[in-house]
Amino acid sequence: MKMALVAARRTMWALCFCAAHLALAPAAVAQNIALVVSENTPTYNEIANSVKRLLKQQASPALQLSTLVADDLESDGREILKSDFYSLVVTIGARAAGIMADLPVKAPVLNTLIPRALYERLPRRVSGDRTSAIYLDQPLARQLELARLVLPGKSRLGFLYSAKSAPYLAELERLAKVKRFTIVAARGEQAGDVGPMLGK
């Protein structure tokens, strides 16, 4: 849970930025944000409540915040998403992002606490797509910088990847070259593949 809350800090600050823009919108524009959590669990509820507290401190008093559970939207709640009621819909977690991608949402959607690979696989609406994301994973350049700091003098880095992360191999190798690392890559698809590959 602690890792999820730490990752949620970036989400909260990004939402504050969005809320500041909404606060400048004309009074006639509805200023409602829907926070769609993946599950009705203490972890997700704590993240949503933290986001709400921070937004209420930073945004206009007119801003209204609602917390919705993704599974509930599969059976009901679709009609309000088709309307102009919400100015922004924020998903928290992978399940919420997946469900919202299939719903007819009129407002912009900001997906949070999801990995980049998952976001890039989400279906896109044919027209008027206004979706974005704050990735859960750290940028590759930042991961390489961390490796440089904790492994001074080392020049070879291992990269274990699956079919989902294979598209990032070329980008990783390009960034690694700048930092004078050589990438040794090995592909595996199951958790059981990791041990044997680490022994190579």
C-alpha positions as MATLAB code, in Angstrom:
seq = 'MKMALVAARRTMWALCFCAAHLALAPAAVAQNIALVVSENTPTYNEIANSVKRLLKQQASPALQLSTLVADDLESDGREILKSDFYSLVVTIGARAAGIMADLPVKAPVLNTLIPRALYERLPRRVSGDRTSAIYLDQPLARQLELARLVLPGKSRLGFLYSAKSAPYLAELERLAKVKRFTIVAARGEQAGDVGPMLGK';
ca = [
       0.000    0.000    0.000;
       2.852    2.375    0.800;
       4.232    2.063   -2.742;
       0.828    2.865   -4.203;
       0.503    5.963   -2.030;
       3.985    7.165   -2.966;
       3.175    6.695   -6.651;
      -0.089    8.556   -6.122;
       1.773   11.775   -5.247;
       2.517   12.454   -8.913;
      -1.144   11.827   -9.663;
      -2.262   14.313   -7.022;
       0.002   17.112   -8.240;
      -1.065   16.552  -11.834;
      -4.703   16.697  -10.741;
      -4.033   19.958   -8.941;
      -2.770   21.360  -12.228;
      -5.964   20.189  -13.961;
      -8.102   21.596  -11.163;
      -6.394   24.978  -11.419;
      -7.376   25.142  -15.079;
     -10.924   24.112  -14.278;
     -11.110   26.824  -11.663;
     -10.428   29.373  -14.401;
     -13.253   28.037  -16.572;
     -16.416   30.111  -17.001;
     -18.910   29.718  -14.162;
     -21.433   28.190  -16.559;
     -19.123   25.222  -17.152;
     -19.691   22.296  -14.792;
     -16.681   21.820  -12.555;
     -17.041   18.199  -11.563;
     -14.284   15.601  -11.434;
     -14.997   11.879  -11.247;
     -12.354    9.714   -9.581;
     -12.902    6.167  -10.830;
     -11.138    3.616   -8.617;
     -10.363    0.080   -9.769;
     -11.772   -1.539   -6.630;
     -13.641   -0.582   -3.488;
     -10.707   -1.406   -1.189;
      -8.967    0.524    1.611;
      -5.904    1.150   -0.596;
      -7.814    2.681   -3.502;
     -10.118    4.587   -1.174;
      -7.143    6.066    0.672;
      -5.584    7.204   -2.616;
      -8.875    8.750   -3.764;
      -9.363   10.498   -0.412;
      -5.801   11.865   -0.530;
      -6.423   13.240   -4.009;
      -9.676   14.818   -2.822;
      -8.027   16.477    0.175;
      -5.248   17.957   -1.910;
      -7.601   19.172   -4.625;
      -9.898   20.835   -2.113;
      -6.906   22.764   -0.764;
      -5.729   23.890   -4.202;
      -8.827   24.288   -6.358;
     -11.907   26.467   -6.542;
     -14.559   25.856   -3.851;
     -16.996   25.272   -6.708;
     -15.151   22.119   -7.758;
     -17.122   18.958   -6.970;
     -15.437   15.578   -6.589;
     -17.094   12.173   -6.874;
     -15.604    8.728   -6.274;
     -16.956    5.935   -8.480;
     -16.053    2.238   -8.487;
     -15.141    0.856  -11.920;
     -17.203   -2.344  -11.605;
     -20.334   -0.313  -10.836;
     -19.963    1.508  -14.151;
     -20.286   -1.740  -16.093;
     -23.910   -2.078  -14.991;
     -25.025    1.487  -14.246;
     -23.684    5.008  -14.225;
     -23.094    5.101  -17.970;
     -25.691    7.766  -18.673;
     -24.019   10.458  -16.574;
     -20.723    9.784  -18.368;
     -22.415   10.523  -21.703;
     -23.468   13.958  -20.443;
     -21.603   17.210  -19.803;
     -21.797   16.672  -16.030;
     -18.103   15.840  -15.596;
     -15.323   18.181  -16.723;
     -12.700   15.477  -16.149;
     -12.684   11.750  -15.411;
      -9.640   10.334  -13.609;
      -9.075    6.601  -13.441;
      -6.989    5.170  -10.598;
      -5.509    1.778  -11.413;
      -5.444   -0.610  -14.356;
      -8.945   -2.064  -14.020;
     -10.553    1.374  -13.953;
      -8.583    2.418  -17.049;
      -9.648   -0.703  -18.935;
     -13.332   -0.330  -18.095;
     -13.414    3.392  -18.888;
     -11.760    2.782  -22.267;
     -14.869    0.822  -23.300;
     -17.405    3.375  -22.054;
     -18.860    6.330  -23.991;
     -17.235    9.064  -21.905;
     -17.763   12.639  -23.055;
     -15.226   14.324  -20.742;
     -11.426   14.041  -21.073;
     -10.007   10.986  -19.280;
      -6.749   11.002  -17.315;
      -5.545    7.478  -16.523;
      -3.313    7.207  -13.454;
      -1.359    4.517  -11.606;
      -1.031    2.351  -14.713;
       2.082    1.134  -16.533;
       2.928    2.643  -19.892;
       2.573   -0.715  -21.685;
      -1.018   -1.092  -20.492;
      -1.972    2.454  -21.486;
      -0.618    1.948  -24.983;
      -2.780   -1.186  -25.370;
      -6.014    0.529  -24.342;
      -8.540    0.918  -27.165;
      -8.790    4.443  -28.531;
     -12.053    6.071  -29.491;
     -12.354    6.557  -33.243;
     -12.847   10.318  -33.027;
     -12.466   13.003  -30.416;
     -10.109   10.916  -28.301;
      -9.070   12.992  -25.292;
      -7.239   10.535  -23.095;
      -3.901   10.845  -21.358;
      -1.979    9.072  -18.622;
       0.427    9.466  -15.734;
       2.503    6.305  -15.834;
       3.216    4.226  -12.780;
       6.608    3.160  -14.093;
       9.656    5.380  -13.899;
      11.057    6.717  -17.214;
      13.818    4.555  -18.682;
      16.301    7.417  -18.514;
      15.689    7.769  -14.776;
      16.146    4.030  -14.226;
      19.450    4.128  -16.083;
      20.613    7.099  -14.026;
      19.807    5.156  -10.866;
      21.822    2.202  -12.188;
      24.758    4.527  -12.879;
      24.649    5.870   -9.312;
      24.337    2.532   -7.522;
      26.719    0.636   -9.830;
      29.681    2.994  -10.345;
      32.213    1.657  -12.807;
      29.868   -0.994  -14.249;
      29.135   -0.936  -17.965;
      26.850   -3.950  -18.599;
      23.180   -4.043  -17.614;
      20.827   -7.005  -17.890;
      17.309   -6.432  -19.244;
      14.725   -9.169  -18.803;
      11.697   -8.501  -20.958;
       8.461  -10.043  -22.199;
       6.435   -9.514  -25.360;
       4.711   -6.560  -23.658;
       7.958   -4.749  -22.903;
       9.796   -5.730  -26.117;
       8.850   -2.450  -27.885;
      10.948   -0.545  -25.319;
      14.166   -2.474  -25.963;
      15.361   -0.200  -28.783;
      14.642    2.915  -26.715;
      16.477    1.436  -23.721;
      19.513    0.572  -25.833;
      19.585    4.091  -27.299;
      19.417    5.737  -23.861;
      21.932    3.267  -22.410;
      24.452    4.132  -25.133;
      24.343    7.782  -24.026;
      25.246    6.703  -20.486;
      27.876    4.266  -21.816;
      26.045    1.116  -20.777;
      25.845   -2.083  -22.816;
      22.470   -3.824  -22.554;
      22.399   -7.606  -22.321;
      18.794   -8.543  -23.088;
      16.960  -11.826  -22.553;
      13.311  -12.577  -23.197;
      11.028  -14.572  -20.932;
       7.279  -14.871  -20.640;
       6.764  -16.519  -17.234;
       8.001  -15.926  -13.703;
       9.790  -19.279  -13.857;
      11.995  -17.973  -16.681;
      13.636  -15.325  -14.482;
      15.882  -17.609  -12.378;
      17.557  -19.432  -15.285;
      18.063  -16.180  -17.208;
      19.720  -14.493  -14.224;
      22.209  -17.350  -14.118;
      23.403  -16.701  -17.657;
];
